[in-house]
CSV table of C-alpha atoms and ligand atoms in Angstrom, one decimal:
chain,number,residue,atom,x,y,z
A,1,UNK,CA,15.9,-11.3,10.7
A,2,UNK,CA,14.9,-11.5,7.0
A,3,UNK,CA,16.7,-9.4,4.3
A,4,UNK,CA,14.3,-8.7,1.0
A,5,UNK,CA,16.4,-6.9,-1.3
A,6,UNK,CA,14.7,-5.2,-4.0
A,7,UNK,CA,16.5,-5.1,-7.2
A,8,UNK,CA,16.6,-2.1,-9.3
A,9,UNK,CA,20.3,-1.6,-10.4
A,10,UNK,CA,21.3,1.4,-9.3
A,11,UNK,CA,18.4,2.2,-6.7
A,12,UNK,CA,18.7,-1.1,-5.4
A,13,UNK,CA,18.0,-1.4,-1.4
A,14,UNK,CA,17.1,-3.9,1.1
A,15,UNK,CA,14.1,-4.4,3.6
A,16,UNK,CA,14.6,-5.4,6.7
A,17,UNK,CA,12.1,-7.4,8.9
A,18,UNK,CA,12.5,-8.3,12.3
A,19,UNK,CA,10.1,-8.2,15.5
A,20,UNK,CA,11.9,-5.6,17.8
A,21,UNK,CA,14.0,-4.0,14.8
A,22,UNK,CA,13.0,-0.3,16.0
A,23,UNK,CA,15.0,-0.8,19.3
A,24,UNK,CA,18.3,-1.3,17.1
A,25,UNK,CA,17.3,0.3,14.1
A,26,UNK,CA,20.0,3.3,14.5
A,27,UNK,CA,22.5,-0.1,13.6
A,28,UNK,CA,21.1,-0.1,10.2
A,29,UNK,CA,21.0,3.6,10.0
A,30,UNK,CA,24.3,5.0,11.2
A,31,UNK,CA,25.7,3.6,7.8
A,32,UNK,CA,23.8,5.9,5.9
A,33,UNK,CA,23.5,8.8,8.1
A,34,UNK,CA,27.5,9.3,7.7
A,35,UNK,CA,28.0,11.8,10.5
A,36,UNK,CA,24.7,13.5,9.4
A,37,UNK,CA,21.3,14.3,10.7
A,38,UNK,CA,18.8,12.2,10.1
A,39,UNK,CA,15.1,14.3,10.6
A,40,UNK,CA,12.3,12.0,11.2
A,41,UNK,CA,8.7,12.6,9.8
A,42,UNK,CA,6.0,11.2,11.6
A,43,UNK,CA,2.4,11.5,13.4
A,44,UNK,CA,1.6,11.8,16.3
A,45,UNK,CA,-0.8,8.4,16.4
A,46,UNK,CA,3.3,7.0,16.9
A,47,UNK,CA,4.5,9.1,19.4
A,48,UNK,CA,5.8,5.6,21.7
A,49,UNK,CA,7.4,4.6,18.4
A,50,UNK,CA,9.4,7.7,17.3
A,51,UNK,CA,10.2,7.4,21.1
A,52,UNK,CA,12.2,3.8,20.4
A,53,UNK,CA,13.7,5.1,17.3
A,54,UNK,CA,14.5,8.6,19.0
A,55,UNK,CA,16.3,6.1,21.8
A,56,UNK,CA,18.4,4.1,19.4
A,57,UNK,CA,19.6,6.7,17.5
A,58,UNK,CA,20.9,9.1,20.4
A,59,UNK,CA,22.5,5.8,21.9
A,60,UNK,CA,24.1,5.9,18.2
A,61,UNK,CA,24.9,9.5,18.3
A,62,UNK,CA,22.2,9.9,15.8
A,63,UNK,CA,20.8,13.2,15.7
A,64,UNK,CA,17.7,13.7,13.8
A,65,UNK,CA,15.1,16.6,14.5
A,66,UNK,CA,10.9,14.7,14.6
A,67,UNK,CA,8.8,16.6,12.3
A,68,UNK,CA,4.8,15.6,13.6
A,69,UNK,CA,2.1,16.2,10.8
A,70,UNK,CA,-1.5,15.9,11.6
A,71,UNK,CA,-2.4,11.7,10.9
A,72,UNK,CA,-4.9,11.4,8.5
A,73,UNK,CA,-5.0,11.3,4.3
A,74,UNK,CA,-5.9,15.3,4.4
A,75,UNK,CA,-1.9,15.7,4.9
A,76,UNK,CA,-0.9,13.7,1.5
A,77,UNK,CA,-2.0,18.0,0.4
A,78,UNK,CA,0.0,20.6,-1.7
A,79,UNK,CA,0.0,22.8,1.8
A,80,UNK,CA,1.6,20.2,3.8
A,81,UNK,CA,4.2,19.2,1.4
A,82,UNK,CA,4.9,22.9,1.1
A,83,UNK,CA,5.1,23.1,4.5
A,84,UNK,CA,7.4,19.8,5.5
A,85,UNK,CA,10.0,21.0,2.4
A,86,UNK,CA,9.9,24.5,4.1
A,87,UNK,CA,11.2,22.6,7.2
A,88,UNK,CA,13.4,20.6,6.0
A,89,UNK,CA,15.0,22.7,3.8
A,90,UNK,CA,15.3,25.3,7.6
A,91,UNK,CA,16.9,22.0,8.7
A,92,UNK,CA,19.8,22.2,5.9
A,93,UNK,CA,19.1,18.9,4.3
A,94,UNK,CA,21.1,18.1,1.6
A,95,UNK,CA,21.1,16.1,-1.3
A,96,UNK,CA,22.9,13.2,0.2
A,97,UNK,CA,20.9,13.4,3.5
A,98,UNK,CA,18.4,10.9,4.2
A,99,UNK,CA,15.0,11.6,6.1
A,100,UNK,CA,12.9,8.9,7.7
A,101,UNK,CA,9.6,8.4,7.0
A,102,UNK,CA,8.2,6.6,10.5
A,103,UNK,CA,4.2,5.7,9.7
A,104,UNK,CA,1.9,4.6,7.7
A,105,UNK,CA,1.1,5.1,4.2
A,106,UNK,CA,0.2,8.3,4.2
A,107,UNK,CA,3.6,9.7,5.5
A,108,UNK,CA,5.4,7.6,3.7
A,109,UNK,CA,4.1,8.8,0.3
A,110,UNK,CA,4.2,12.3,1.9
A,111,UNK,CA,7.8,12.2,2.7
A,112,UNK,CA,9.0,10.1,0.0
A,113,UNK,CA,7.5,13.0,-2.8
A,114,UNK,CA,9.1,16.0,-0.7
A,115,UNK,CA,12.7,14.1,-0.7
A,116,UNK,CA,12.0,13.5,-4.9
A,117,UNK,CA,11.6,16.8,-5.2
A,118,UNK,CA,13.9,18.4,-2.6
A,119,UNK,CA,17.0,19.7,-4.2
A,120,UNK,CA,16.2,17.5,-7.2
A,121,UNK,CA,16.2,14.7,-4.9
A,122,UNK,CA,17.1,13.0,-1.3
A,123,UNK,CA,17.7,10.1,0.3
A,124,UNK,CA,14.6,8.5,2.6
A,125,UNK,CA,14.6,5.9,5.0
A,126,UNK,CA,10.7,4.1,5.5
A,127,UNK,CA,9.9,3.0,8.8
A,128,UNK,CA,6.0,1.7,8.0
A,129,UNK,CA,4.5,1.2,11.0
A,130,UNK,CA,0.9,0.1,9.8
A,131,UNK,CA,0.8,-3.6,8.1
A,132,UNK,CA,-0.9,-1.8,4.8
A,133,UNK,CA,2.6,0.1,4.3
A,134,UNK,CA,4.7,-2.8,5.8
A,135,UNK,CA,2.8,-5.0,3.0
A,136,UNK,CA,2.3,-2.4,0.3
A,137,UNK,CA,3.0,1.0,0.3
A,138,UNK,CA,6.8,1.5,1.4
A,139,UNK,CA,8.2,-0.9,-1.1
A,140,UNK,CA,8.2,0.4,-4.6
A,141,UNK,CA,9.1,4.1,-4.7
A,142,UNK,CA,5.5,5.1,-5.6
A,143,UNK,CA,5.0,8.4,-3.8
A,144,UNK,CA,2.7,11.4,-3.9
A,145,UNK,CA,-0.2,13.4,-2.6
A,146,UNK,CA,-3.6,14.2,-3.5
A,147,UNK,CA,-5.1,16.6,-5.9
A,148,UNK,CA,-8.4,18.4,-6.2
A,149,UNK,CA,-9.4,15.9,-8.8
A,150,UNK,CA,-8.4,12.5,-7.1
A,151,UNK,CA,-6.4,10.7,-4.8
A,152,UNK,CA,-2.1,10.0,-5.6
A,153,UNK,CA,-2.7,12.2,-9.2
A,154,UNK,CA,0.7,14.1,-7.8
A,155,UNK,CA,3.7,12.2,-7.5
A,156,UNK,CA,6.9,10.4,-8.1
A,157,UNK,CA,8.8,7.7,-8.4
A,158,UNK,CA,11.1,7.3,-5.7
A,159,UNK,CA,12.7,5.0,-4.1
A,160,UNK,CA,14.1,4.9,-0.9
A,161,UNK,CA,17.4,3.7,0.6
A,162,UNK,CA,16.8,1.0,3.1
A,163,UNK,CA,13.0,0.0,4.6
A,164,UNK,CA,12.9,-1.0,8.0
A,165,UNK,CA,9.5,-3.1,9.4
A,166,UNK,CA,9.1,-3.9,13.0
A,167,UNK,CA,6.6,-6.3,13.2
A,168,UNK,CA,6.4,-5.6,16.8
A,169,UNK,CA,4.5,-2.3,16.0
A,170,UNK,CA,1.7,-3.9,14.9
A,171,UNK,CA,0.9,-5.3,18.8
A,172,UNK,CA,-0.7,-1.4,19.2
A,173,UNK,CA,-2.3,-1.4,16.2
A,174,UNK,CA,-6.4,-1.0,15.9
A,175,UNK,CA,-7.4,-4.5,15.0
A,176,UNK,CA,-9.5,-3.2,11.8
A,177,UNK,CA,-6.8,-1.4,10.5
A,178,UNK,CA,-4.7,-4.4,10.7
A,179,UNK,CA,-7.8,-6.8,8.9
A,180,UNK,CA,-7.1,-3.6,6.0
A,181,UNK,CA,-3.7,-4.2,5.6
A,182,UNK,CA,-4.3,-8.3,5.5
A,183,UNK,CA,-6.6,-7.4,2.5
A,184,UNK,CA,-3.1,-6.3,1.2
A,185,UNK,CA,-1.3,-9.6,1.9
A,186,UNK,CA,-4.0,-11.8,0.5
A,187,UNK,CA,-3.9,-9.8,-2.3
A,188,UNK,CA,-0.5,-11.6,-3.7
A,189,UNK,CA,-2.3,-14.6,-3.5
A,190,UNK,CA,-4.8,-13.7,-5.4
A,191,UNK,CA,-2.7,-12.0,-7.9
A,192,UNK,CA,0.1,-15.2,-8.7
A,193,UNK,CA,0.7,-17.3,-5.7
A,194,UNK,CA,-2.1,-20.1,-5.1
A,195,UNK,CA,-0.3,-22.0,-2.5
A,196,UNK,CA,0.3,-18.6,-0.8
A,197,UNK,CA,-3.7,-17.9,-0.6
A,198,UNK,CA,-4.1,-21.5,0.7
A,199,UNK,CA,-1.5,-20.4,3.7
A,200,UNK,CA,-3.7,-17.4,4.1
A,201,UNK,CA,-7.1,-19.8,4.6
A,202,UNK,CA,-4.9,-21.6,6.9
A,203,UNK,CA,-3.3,-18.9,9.2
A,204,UNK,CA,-5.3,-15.2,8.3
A,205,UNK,CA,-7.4,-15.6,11.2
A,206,UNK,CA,-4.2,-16.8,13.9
A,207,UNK,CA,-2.6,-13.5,12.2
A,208,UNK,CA,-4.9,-11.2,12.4
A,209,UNK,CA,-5.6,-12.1,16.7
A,210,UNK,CA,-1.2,-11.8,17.3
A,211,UNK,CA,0.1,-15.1,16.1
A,212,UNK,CA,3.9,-13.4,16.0
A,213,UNK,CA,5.6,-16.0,13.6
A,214,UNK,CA,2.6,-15.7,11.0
A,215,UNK,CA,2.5,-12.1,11.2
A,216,UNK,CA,6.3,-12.2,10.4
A,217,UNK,CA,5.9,-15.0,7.8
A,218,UNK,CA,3.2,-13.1,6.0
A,219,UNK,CA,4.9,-9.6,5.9
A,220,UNK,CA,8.3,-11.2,4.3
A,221,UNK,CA,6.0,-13.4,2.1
A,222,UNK,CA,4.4,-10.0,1.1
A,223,UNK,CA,7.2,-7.5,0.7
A,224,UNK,CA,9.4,-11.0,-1.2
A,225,UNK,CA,6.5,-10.6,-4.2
A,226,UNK,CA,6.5,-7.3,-3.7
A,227,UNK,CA,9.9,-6.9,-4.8
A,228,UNK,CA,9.5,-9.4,-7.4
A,229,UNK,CA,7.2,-7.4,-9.2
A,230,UNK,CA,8.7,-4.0,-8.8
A,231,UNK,CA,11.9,-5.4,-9.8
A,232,UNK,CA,10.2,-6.7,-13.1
A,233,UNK,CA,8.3,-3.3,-13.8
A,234,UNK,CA,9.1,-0.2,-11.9
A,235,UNK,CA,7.6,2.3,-13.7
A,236,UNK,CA,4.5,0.4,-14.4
A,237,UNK,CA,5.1,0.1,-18.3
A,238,UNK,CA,4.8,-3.4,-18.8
A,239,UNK,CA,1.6,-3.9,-17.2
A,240,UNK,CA,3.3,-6.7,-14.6
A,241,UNK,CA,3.2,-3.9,-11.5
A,242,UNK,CA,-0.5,-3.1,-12.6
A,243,UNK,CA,-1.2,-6.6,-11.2
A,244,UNK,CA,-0.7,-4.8,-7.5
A,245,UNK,CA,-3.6,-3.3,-8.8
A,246,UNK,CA,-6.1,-6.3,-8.3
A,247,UNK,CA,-9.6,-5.0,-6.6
A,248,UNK,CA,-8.5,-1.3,-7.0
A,249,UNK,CA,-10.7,-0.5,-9.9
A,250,UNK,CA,-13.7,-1.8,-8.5
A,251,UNK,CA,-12.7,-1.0,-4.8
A,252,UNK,CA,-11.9,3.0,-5.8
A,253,UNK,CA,-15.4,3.0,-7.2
A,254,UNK,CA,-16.7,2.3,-3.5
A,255,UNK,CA,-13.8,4.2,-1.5
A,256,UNK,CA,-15.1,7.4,-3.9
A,257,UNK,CA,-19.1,6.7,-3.2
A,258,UNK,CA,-17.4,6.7,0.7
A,259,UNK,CA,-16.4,9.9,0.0
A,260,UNK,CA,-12.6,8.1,0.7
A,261,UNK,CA,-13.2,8.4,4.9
A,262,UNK,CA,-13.0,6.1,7.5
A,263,UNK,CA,-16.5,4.6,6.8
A,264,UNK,CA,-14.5,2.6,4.2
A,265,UNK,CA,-10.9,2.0,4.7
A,266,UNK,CA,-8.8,1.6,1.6
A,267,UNK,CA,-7.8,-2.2,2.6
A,268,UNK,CA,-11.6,-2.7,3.1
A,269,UNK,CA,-12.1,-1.2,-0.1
A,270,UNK,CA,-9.5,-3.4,-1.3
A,271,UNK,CA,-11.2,-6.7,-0.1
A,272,UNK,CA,-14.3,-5.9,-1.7
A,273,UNK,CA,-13.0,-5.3,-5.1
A,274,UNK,CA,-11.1,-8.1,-5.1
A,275,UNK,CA,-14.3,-10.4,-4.4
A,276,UNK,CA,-15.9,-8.1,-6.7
A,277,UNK,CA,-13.2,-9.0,-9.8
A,278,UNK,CA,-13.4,-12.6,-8.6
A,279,UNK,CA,-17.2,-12.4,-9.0
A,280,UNK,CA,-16.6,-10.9,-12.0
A,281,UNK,CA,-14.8,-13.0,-13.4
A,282,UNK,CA,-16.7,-16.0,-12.5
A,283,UNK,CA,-19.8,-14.5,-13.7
A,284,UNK,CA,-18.0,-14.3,-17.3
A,285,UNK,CA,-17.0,-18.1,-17.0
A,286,UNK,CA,-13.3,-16.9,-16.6
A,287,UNK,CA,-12.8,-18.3,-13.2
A,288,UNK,CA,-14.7,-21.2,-11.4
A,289,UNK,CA,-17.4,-20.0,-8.9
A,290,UNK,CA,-15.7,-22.2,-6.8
A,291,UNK,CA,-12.5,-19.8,-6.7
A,292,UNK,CA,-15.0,-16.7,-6.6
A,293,UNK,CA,-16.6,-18.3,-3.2
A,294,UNK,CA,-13.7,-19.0,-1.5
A,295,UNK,CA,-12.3,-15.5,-1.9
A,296,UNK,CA,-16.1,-14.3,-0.3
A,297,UNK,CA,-15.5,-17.1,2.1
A,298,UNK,CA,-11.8,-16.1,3.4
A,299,UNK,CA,-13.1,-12.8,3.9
A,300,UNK,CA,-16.1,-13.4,5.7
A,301,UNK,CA,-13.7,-15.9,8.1
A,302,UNK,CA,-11.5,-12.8,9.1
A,303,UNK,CA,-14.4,-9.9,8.8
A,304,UNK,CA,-13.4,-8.5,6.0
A,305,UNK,CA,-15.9,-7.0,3.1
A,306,UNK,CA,-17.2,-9.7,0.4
A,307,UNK,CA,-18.9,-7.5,-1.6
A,308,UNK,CA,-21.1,-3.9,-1.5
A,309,UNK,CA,-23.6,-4.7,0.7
A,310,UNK,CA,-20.9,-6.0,3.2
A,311,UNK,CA,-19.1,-2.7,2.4
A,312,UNK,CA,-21.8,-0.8,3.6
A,313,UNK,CA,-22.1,0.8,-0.2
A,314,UNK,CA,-25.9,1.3,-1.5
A,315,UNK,CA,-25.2,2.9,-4.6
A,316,UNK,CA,-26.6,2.6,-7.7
A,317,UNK,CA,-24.4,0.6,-10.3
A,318,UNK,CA,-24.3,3.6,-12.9
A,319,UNK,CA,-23.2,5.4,-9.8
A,320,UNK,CA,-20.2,3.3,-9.6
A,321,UNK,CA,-19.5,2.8,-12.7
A,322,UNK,CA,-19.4,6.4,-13.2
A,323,UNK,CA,-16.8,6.7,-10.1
A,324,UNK,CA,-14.7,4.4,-12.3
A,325,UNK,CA,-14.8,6.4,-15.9
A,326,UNK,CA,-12.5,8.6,-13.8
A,327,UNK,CA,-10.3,6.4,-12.8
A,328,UNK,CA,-6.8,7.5,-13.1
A,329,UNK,CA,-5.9,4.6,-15.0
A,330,UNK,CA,-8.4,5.3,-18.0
A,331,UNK,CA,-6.4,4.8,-21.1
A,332,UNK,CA,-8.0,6.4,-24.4
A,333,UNK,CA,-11.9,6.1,-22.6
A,334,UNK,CA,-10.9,2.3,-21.6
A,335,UNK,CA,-10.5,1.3,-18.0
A,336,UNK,CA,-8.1,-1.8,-17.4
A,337,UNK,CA,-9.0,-4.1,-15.5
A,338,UNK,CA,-7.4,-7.1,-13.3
A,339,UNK,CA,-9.7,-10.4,-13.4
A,340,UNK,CA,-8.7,-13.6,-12.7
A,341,UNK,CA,-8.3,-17.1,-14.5
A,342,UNK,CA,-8.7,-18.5,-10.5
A,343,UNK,CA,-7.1,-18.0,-7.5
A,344,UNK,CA,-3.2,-16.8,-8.7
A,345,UNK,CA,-4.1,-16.4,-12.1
A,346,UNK,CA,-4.9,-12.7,-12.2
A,347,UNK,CA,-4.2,-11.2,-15.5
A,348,UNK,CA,-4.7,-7.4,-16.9
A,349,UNK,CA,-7.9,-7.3,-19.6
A,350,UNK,CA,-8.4,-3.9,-21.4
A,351,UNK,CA,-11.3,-4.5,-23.2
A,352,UNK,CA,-13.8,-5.1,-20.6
A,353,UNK,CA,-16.8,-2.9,-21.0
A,354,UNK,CA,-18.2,-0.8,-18.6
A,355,UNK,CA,-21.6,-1.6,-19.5
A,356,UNK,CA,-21.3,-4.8,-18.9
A,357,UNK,CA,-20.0,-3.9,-15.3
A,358,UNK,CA,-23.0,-2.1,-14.4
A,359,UNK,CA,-24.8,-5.0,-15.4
A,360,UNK,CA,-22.7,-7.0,-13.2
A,361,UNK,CA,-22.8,-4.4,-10.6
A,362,UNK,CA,-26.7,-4.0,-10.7
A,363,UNK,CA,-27.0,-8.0,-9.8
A,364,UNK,CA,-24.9,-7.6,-6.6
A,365,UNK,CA,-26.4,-7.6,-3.4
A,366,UNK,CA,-26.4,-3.9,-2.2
B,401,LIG,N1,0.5,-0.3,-4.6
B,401,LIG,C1,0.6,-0.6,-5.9
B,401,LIG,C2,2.0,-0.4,-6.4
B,401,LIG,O1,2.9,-0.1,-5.6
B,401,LIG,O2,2.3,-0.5,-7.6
């Protein structure tokens, strides 16, 4: 078992990794639960999960009501959060009640915005059962849903008590959503960890076809500079959590163009921005192309995107660049962006222009 804690003073909380940790997690739980229900919000893609963690908890005298929303990124919606705090507040939660959160990202930032907001606030429990939320998504507090004019542009910080991952879950997990979430944990390479992305060269591909102990390795690798960085920043202020952000600026420009469905996952999306910053970068003499290639190169190894062509994106580069003037992060007309001084040398850079993006953009392969 390996113990992350994440340190945030008074919203402080530890997660938990262990292959098989859904069988016992109602030992972890019962603490917490103090007598109480504990309602559990999930989909039904993890019906045999919420069936294990259903198990444990009755054998703990756990009682805990399973909420099932539809799976899918159309739930992170005004209607369904209406909906789940309708339920929950029929359930009686109270303030010092704690709901579970068993999925992937999309629940998780569900539930964790309705317990923000429910009586001024709950308790939740995240149970990520996809290696993007193991990785990512359930350790920070970010939470949130979607609005007309973008994705996450609702939201909250809002951290939750405990995070327990299984890495067991990830046995019954589609293989290319588990190659998104690796975009993820190559990622914190990339962003400050060079011998980390060398272990990634070494081991992604083991990983990705069920090598248990590098599975396990990488997630606590992951959700270790994870915490770091939340512990250093957040609220995203300093601009040290915007680092998480490597490959998002130029990877949200492709996930809109995709109309943000399954012909591009957001991992995928992910991968290619970050070989897109890397490319970047290199074509601006800020990195070696040496460091740009072997990003391509890693994810052409594990059959990830390298690039827009790879992505399956054709659009035109003012097309993109026109996805990105709305980013959410636009500050004063200026979109930040993370390039890199090499491999584990990203840093933030708000004055790059976006015409010189599309020129960048216009040279790529499509
Ligand atoms: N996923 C980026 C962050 O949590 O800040």
């Amino acid at each position: 078992m390996t113990i992350v804690p994440v340190a945030l003073g008074a919203r402080s909380y530890d997660v938990v990794i262990e292959a098989g940790l859904l069988t016992r997690a109602a030992e972890l739980l019962a603490p917490i639960s103090r007598g109480r229900p504990m309602p559990i919000v999930a989909d039904a893609n993890v019906a045999p999960h919420l069936d294990t963690l259903r198990a444990s908890m009755a054998a703990a005298g756990i009682t805990g009501e399973a909420i099932i929303i539809p799976a899918g990124e159309a739930s992170k919606s005004w209607a369904m959060l209406e909906r789940l705090t309708d339920r929950l507040l029929e359930l009686g939660v109270e303030r010092g009640d704690h709901v579970i959160a068993l999925g992937g990202g999309v629940i998780g930032d569900l539930v964790g915005f309705a317990t923000a907001i429910l009586k001024r606030g709950c308790g939740f429990v995240q149970i990520p059962t996809t290696l993007l939320a193991q990785v990512d998504s359930s350790v920070g507090g970010k939470t949130g849903i979607n609005a007309r004019a973008g994705k996450n542009l609702i939201g909250a910080f809002h951290q939750p008590k405990m995070v327990l991952i299984d890495p067991a879950v990830l046995d019954t997990l589609p293989l290319r959503q588990l190659k998104a979430g690796y975009a993820e944990v190559v990622k914190y390479g990339l962003i400050d960890d060079a011998a980390f992305f060398g272990w990634c060269e070494e081991n992604g591909a083991a990983l990705l076809t069920g090598d248990a102990a590098a599975r396990e390795y990488a997630i606590a690798h992951s959700v270790s500079a994870k915490a770091r960085i939340v512990g250093e920043d957040e609220f995203e202020t300093t601009g040290r959590r915007a680092l998480l952000n490597l490959g998002h600026t130029f990877g949200h420009a492709l996930e809109a163009e995709a109309g943000f469905s399954d012909k591009l996952l957001h991992g995928e999306a992910v991968a290619a921005g970050c070989a897109l910053a890397f490319g970047y970068s290199a074509a601006h003499g800020l990195c070696s192309a040496e460091d740009a290639l072997r990003v391509a190169a890693h994810w052409q190894e594990v059959g990830l995107p390298d690039g827009l062509a790879a992505a399956g994106i054709n659009a035109s580069a003012e097309q993109l660049v026109e996805h990105m003037r709305h980013d959410k992060k636009a500050s004063g007309g200026q979109i930040p962006f993370l390039l890199a001084r090499g491999i584990g040398q990203t840093y933030l850079d708000k004055q790059v222009s976006l015409e010189d993006v599309r020129s960048f953009l216009a040279l790529q392969p499509h």
